[in-house]
mmCIF file of C-alpha atoms and ligand atoms in Angstrom:
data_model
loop_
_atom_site.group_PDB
_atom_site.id
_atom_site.type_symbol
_atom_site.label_atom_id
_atom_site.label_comp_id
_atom_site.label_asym_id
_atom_site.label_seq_id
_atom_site.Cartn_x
_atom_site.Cartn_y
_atom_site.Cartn_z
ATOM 1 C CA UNK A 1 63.451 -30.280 -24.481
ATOM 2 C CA UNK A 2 66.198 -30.511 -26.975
ATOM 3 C CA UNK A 3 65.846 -28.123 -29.611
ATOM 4 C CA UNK A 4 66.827 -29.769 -32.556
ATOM 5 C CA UNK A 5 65.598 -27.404 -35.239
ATOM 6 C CA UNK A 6 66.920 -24.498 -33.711
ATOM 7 C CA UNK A 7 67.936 -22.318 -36.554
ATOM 8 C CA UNK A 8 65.831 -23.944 -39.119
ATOM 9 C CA UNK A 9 62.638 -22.640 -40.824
ATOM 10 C CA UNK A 10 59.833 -24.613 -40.863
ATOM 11 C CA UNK A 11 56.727 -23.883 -43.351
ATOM 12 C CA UNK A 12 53.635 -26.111 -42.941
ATOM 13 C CA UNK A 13 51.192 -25.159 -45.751
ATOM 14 C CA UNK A 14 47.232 -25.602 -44.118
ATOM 15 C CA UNK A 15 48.553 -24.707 -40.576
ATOM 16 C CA UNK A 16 46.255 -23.251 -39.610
ATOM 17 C CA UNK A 17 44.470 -25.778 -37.993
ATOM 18 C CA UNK A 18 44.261 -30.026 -37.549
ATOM 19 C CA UNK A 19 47.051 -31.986 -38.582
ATOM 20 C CA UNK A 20 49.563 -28.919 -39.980
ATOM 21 C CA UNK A 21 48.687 -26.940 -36.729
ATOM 22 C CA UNK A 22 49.945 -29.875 -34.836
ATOM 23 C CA UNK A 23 53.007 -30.157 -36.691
ATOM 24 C CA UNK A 24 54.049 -26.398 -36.730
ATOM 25 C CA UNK A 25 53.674 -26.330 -33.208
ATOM 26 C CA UNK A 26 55.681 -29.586 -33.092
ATOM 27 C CA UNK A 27 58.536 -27.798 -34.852
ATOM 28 C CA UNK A 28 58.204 -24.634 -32.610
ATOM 29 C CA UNK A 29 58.864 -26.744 -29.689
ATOM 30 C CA UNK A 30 61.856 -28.080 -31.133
ATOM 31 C CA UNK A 31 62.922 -24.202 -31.416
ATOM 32 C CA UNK A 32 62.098 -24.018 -35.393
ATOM 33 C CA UNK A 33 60.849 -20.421 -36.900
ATOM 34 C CA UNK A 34 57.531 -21.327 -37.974
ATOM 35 C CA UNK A 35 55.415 -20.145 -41.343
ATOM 36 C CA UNK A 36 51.941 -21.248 -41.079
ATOM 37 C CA UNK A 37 50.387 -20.702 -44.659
ATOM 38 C CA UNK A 38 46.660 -21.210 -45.176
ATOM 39 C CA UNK A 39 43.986 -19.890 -47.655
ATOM 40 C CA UNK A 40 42.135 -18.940 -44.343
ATOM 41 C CA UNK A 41 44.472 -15.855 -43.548
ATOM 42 C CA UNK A 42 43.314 -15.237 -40.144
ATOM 43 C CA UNK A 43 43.332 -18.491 -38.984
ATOM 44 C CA UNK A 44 46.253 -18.731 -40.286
ATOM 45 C CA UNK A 45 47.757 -15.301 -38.084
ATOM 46 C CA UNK A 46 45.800 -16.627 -35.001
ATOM 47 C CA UNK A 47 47.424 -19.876 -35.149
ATOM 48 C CA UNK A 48 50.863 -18.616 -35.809
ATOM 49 C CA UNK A 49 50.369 -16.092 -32.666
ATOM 50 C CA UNK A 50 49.025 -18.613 -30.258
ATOM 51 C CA UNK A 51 52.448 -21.051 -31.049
ATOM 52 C CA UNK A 52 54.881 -18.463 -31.355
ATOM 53 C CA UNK A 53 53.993 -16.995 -28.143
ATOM 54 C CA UNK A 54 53.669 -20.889 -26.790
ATOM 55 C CA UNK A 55 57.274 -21.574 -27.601
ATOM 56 C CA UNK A 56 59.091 -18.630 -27.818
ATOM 57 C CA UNK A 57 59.855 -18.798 -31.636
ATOM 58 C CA UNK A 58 59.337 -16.233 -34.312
ATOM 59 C CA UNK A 59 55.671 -17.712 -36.416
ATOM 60 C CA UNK A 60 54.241 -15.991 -39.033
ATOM 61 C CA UNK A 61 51.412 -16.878 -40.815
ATOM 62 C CA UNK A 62 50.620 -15.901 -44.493
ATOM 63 C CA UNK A 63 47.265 -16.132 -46.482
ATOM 64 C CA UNK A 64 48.342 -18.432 -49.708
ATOM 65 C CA UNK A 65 46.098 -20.754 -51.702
ATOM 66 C CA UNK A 66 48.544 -23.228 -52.391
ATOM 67 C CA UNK A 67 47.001 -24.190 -55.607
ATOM 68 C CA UNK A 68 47.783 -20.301 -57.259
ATOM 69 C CA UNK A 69 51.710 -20.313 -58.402
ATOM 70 C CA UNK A 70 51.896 -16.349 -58.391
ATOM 71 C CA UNK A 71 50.626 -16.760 -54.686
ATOM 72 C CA UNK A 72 53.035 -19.772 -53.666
ATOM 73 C CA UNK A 73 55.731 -17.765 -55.307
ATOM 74 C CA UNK A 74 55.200 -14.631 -53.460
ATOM 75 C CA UNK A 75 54.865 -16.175 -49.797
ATOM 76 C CA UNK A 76 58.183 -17.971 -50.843
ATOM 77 C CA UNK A 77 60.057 -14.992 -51.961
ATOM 78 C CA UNK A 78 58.152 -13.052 -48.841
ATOM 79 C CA UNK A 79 59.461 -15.618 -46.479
ATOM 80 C CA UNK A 80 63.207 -15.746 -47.962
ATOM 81 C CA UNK A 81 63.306 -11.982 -47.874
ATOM 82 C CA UNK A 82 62.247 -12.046 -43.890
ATOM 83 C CA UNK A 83 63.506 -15.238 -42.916
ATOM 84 C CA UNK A 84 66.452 -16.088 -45.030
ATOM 85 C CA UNK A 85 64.530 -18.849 -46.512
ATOM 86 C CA UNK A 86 62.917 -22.299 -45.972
ATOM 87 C CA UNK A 87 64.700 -25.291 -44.810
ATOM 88 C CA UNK A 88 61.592 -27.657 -44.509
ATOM 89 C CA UNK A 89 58.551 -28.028 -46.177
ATOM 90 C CA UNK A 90 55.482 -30.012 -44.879
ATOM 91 C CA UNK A 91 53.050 -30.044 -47.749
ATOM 92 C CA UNK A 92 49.673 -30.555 -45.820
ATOM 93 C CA UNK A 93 46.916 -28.019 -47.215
ATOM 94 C CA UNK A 94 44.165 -30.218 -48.332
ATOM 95 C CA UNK A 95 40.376 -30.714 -49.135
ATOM 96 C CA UNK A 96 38.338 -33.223 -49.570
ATOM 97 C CA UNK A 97 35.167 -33.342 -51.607
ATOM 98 C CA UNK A 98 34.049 -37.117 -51.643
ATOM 99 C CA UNK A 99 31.902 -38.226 -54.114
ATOM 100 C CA UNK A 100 30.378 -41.636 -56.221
ATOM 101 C CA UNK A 101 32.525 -41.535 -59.776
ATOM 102 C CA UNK A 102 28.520 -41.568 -61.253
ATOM 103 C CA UNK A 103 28.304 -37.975 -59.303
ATOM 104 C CA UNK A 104 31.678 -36.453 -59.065
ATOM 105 C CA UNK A 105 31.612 -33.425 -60.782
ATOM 106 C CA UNK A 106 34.464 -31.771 -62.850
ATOM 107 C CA UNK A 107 35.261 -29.241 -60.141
ATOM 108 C CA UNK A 108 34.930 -32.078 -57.231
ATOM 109 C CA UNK A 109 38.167 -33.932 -59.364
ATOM 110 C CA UNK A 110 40.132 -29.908 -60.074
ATOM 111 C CA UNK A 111 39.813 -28.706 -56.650
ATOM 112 C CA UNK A 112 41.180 -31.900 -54.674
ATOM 113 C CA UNK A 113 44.046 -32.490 -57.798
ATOM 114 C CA UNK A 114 44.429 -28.656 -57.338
ATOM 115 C CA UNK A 115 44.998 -28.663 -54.263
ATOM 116 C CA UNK A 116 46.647 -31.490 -52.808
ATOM 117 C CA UNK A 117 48.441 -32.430 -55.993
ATOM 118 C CA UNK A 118 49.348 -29.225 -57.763
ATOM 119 C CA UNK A 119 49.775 -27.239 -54.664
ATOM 120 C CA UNK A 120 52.516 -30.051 -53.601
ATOM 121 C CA UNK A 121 54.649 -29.715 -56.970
ATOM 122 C CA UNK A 122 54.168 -25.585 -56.784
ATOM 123 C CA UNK A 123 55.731 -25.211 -52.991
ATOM 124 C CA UNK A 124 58.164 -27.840 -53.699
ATOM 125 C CA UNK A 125 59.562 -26.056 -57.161
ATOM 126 C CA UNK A 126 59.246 -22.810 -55.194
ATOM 127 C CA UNK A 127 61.158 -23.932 -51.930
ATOM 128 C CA UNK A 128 63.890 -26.378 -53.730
ATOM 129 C CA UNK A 129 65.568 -23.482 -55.366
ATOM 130 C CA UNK A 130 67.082 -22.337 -52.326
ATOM 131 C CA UNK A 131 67.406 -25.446 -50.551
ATOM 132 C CA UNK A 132 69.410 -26.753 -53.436
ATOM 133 C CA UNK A 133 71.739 -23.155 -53.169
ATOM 134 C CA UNK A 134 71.968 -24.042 -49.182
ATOM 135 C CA UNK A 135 72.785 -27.769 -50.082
ATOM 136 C CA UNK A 136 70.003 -28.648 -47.340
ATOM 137 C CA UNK A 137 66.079 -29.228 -47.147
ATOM 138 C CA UNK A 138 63.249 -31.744 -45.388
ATOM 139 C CA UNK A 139 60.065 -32.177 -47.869
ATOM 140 C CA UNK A 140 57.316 -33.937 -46.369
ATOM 141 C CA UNK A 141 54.063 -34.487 -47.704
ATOM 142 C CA UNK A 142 50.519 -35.783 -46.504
ATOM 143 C CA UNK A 143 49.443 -38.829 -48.544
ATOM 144 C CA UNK A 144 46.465 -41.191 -46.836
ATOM 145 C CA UNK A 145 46.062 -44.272 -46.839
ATOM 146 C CA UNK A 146 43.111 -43.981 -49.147
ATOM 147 C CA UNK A 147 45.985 -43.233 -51.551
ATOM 148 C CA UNK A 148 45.439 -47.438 -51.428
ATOM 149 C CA UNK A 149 41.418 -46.506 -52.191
ATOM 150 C CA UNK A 150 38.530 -45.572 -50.713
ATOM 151 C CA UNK A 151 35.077 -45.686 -51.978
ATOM 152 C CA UNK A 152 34.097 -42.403 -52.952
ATOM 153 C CA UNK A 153 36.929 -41.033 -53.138
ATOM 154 C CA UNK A 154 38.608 -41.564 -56.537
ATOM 155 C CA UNK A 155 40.287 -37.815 -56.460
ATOM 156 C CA UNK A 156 41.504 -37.863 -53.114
ATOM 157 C CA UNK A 157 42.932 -41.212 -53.551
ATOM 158 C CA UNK A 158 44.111 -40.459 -57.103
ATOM 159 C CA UNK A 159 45.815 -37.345 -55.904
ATOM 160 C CA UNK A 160 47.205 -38.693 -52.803
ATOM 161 C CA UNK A 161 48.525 -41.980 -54.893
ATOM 162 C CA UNK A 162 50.161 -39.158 -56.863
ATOM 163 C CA UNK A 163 52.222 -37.735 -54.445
ATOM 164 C CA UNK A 164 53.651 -40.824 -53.369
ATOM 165 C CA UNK A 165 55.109 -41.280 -57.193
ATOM 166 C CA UNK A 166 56.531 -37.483 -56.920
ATOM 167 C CA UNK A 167 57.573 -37.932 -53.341
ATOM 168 C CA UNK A 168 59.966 -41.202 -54.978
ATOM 169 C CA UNK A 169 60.855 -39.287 -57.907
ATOM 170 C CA UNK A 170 62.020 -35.973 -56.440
ATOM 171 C CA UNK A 171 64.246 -38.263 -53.657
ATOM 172 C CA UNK A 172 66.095 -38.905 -56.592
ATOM 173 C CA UNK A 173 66.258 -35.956 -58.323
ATOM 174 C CA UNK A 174 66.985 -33.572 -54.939
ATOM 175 C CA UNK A 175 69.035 -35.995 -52.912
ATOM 176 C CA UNK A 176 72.265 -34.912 -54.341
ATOM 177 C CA UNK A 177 71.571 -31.614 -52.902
ATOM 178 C CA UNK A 178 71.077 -32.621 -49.380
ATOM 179 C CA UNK A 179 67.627 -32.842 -49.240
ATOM 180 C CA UNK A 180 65.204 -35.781 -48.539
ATOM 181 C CA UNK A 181 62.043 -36.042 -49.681
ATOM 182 C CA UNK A 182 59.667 -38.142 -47.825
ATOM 183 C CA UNK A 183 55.876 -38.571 -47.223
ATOM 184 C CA UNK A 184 53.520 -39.928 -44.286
ATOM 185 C CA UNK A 185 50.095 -41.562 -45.116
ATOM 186 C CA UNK A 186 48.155 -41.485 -41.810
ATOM 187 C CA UNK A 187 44.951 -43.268 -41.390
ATOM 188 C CA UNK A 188 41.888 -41.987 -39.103
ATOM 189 C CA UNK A 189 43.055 -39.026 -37.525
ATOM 190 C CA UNK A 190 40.263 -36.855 -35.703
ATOM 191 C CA UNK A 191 40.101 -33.546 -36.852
ATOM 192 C CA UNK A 192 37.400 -30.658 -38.189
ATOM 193 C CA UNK A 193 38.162 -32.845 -42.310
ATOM 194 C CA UNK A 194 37.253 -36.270 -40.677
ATOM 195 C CA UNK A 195 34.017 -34.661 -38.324
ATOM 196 C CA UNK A 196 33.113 -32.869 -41.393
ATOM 197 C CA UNK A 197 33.256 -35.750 -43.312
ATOM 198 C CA UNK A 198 30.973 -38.030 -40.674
ATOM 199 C CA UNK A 199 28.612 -35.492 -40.949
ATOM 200 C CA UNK A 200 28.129 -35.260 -44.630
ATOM 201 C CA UNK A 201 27.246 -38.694 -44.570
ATOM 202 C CA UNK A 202 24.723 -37.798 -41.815
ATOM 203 C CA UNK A 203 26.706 -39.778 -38.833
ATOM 204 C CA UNK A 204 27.172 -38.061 -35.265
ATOM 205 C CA UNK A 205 30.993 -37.819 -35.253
ATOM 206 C CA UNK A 206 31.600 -38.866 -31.843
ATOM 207 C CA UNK A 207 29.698 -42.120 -32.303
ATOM 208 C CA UNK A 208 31.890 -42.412 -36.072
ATOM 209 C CA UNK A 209 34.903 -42.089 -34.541
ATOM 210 C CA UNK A 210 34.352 -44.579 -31.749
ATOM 211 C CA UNK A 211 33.392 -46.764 -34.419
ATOM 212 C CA UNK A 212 36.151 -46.314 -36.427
ATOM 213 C CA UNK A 213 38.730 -46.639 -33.442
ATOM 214 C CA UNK A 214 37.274 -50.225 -32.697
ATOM 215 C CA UNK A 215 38.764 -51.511 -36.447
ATOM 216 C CA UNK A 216 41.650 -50.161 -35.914
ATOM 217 C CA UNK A 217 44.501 -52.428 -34.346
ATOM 218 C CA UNK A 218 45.367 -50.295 -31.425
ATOM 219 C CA UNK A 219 42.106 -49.354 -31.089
ATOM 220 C CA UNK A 220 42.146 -45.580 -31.005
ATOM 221 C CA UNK A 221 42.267 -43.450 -33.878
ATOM 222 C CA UNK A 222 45.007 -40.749 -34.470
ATOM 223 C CA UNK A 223 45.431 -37.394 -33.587
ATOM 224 C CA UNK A 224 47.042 -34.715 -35.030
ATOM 225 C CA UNK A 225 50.472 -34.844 -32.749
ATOM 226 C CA UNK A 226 50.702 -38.413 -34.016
ATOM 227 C CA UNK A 227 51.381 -37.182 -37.209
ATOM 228 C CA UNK A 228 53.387 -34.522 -36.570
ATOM 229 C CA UNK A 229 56.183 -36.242 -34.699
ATOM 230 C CA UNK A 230 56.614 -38.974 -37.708
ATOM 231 C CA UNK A 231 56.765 -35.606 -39.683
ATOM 232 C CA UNK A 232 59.504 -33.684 -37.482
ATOM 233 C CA UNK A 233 61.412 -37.415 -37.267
ATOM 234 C CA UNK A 234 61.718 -37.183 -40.703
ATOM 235 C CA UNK A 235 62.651 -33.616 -41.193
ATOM 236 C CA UNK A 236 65.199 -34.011 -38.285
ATOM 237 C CA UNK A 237 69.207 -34.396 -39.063
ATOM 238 C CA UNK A 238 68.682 -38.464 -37.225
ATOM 239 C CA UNK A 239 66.760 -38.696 -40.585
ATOM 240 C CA UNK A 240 69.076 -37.596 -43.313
ATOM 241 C CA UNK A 241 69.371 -40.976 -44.580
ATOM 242 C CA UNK A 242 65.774 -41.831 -45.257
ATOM 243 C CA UNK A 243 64.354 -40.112 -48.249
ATOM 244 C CA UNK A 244 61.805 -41.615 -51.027
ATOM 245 C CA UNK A 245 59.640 -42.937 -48.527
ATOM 246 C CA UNK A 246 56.121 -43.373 -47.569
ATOM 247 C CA UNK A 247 55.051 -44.110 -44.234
ATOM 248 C CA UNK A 248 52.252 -45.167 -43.509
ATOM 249 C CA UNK A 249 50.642 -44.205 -39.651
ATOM 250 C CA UNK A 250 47.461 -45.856 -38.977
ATOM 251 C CA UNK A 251 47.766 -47.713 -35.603
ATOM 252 C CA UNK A 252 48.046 -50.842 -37.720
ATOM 253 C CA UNK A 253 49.508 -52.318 -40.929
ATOM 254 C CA UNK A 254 48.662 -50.470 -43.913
ATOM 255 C CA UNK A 255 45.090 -50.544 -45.190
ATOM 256 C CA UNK A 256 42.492 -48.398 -46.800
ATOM 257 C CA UNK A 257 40.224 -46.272 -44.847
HETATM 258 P P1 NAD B 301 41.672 -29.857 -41.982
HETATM 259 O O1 NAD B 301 40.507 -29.648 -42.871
HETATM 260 O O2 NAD B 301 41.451 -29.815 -40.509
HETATM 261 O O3 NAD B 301 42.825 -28.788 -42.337
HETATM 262 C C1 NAD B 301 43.198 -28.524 -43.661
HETATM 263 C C2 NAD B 301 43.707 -27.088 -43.761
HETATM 264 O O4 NAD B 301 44.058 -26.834 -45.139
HETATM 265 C C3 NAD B 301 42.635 -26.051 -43.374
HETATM 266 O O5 NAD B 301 43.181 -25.112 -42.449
HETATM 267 C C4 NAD B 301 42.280 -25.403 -44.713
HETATM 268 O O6 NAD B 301 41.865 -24.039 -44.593
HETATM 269 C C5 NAD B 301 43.605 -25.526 -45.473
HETATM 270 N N1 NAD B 301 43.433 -25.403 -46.914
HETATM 271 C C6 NAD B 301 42.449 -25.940 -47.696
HETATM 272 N N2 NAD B 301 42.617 -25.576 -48.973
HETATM 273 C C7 NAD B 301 43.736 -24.805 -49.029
HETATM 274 C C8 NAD B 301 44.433 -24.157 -50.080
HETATM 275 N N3 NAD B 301 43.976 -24.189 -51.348
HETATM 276 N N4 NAD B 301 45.558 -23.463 -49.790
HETATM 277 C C9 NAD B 301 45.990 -23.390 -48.497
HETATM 278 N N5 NAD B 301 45.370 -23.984 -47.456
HETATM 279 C C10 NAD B 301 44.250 -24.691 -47.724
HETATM 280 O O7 NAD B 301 42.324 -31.233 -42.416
HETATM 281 P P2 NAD B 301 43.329 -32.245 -41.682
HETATM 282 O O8 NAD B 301 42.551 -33.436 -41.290
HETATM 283 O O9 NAD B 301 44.159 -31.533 -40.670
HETATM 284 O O10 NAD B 301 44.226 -32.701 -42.930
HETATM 285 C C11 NAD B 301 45.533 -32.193 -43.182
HETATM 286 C C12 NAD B 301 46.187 -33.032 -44.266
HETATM 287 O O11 NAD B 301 46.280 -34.393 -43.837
HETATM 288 C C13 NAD B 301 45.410 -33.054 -45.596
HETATM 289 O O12 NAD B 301 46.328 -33.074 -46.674
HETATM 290 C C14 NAD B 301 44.670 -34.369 -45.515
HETATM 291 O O13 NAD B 301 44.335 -34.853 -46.787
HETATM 292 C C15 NAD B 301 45.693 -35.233 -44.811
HETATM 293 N N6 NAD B 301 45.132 -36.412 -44.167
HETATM 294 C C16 NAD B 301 44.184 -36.307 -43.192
HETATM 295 C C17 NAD B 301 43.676 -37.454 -42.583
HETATM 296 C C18 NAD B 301 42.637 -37.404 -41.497
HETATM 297 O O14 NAD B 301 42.119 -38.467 -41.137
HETATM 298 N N7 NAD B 301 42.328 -36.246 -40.937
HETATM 299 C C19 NAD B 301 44.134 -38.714 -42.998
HETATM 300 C C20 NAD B 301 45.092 -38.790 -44.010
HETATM 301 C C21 NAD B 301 45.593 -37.628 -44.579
#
């Protein structure tokens, strides 16, 4: 296979497992040097190990809660100092923690803002200092398409709404650098946050995502490599003239959850 990222550092923040895991190892077998970051450190190692020695690229995975700036600014400065720096950035780490607006608590609205919001703008401002220095960078983040709603989930939706505006407004403020700035909003795809979320709601997973995959235009749902080769499309150099953009990747038009 063509290794178009040869050279290139890829960090996927949440890699340790689902969507991000797909994607580093999507990069890896395009020859990138991998960072997996996740607040679940040995997950995080394990995950890096298993695709390094996969694809015969240097991984490394750090423990980082992507919501703490003294953490995001140490794994950046950690990775720069080993690796020479990082040349894309795939904001993924999330959480969800669904609730009614009647029972959402205060720390059910922080932690997903926190998280998927906060932790976006922190590894961006960390990363875009030396991308702008090497005049080159690929920011992707995960939006959803419940950034278009979904009942019950008025932070996830609010947060993931949010990064589409930042995604648009950081295009233009980092494309004179030579770096795009783009973000993907997949619909169903199966991992441990979508069976989690079946069974919080007391549904047998298999039988939710069958049921899901029937509504959905080309009847499946997604998985994770789905996502990760719109993500390493748009980090590639075929891509450098699409930036500001959300795509949306849910076997169908766009529509909420
Ligand atoms: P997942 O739960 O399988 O994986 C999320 C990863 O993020 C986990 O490894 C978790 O430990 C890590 N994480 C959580 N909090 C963190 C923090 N504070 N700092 C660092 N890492 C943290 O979820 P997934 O389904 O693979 O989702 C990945 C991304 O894709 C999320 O941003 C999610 O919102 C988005 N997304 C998922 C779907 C879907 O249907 N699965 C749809 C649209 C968008």
């Amino acid at each position: 296979m063509e290794k178009r990222f040869a050279g290139r550092l890829a960090l996927v923040t949440g890699g340790a497992q689902g969507i991000g895991a797909g994607i580093a190892e999507r990069f890896a077998e395009g020859g990138a040097r991998i960072a997996i970051c996740d607040i679940d450190a040995d997950a995080a190692r394990r995950t890096a190990e298993r695709i390094g020695a996969a694809h015969g690229v240097e991984a490394t995975g750090y423990r980082c809660d992507v919501s703490d700036r003294a953490q995001v600014e140490a794994m950046v400065d950690a990775i720069t100092a080993a690796a020479g720096g990082v040349d894309v950035l795939v904001n993924n780490a999330g959480v969800t923690r669904d609730n009614l607006i009647h029972k959402m608590t205060d720390d059910d609205w922080d932690s997903v803002i926190d998280i998927h919001l906060k932790g976006s703008f922190l590894c961006i401002r960390a990363v875009q200092r030396g991308m702008v220095s090497r005049k080159y960078g690929r920011i992707v983040s995960l939006s959803s398409t419940s950034a278009l709603g979904n009942r019950g989930q008025a932070n996830y939706s609010a947060a993931k709404a949010g990064l589409q505006g930042m995604t648009r407004t950081l295009a233009l403020e980092l494309g004179p650098y030579g770096i795009t700035v783009n973000a993907v909003a997949p619909g169903f795809i199966d991992t441990e946050m979508t069976r989690k979320s079946a069974e919080r709601r007391g549904l047998d997973p298999d039988a939710y995502r069958a049921e899901r995959a029937a509504a959905i235009p080309v009847r499946r749902v997604g998985v994770p490599r789905d996502v990760a080769n719109l993500v390493c499309f748009l980090a590639s150099d075929e891509a450098s003239f699409v930036s500001g953009q959300i795509v949306y990747i849910s076997g169908g038009p766009e529509t909420r959850r």
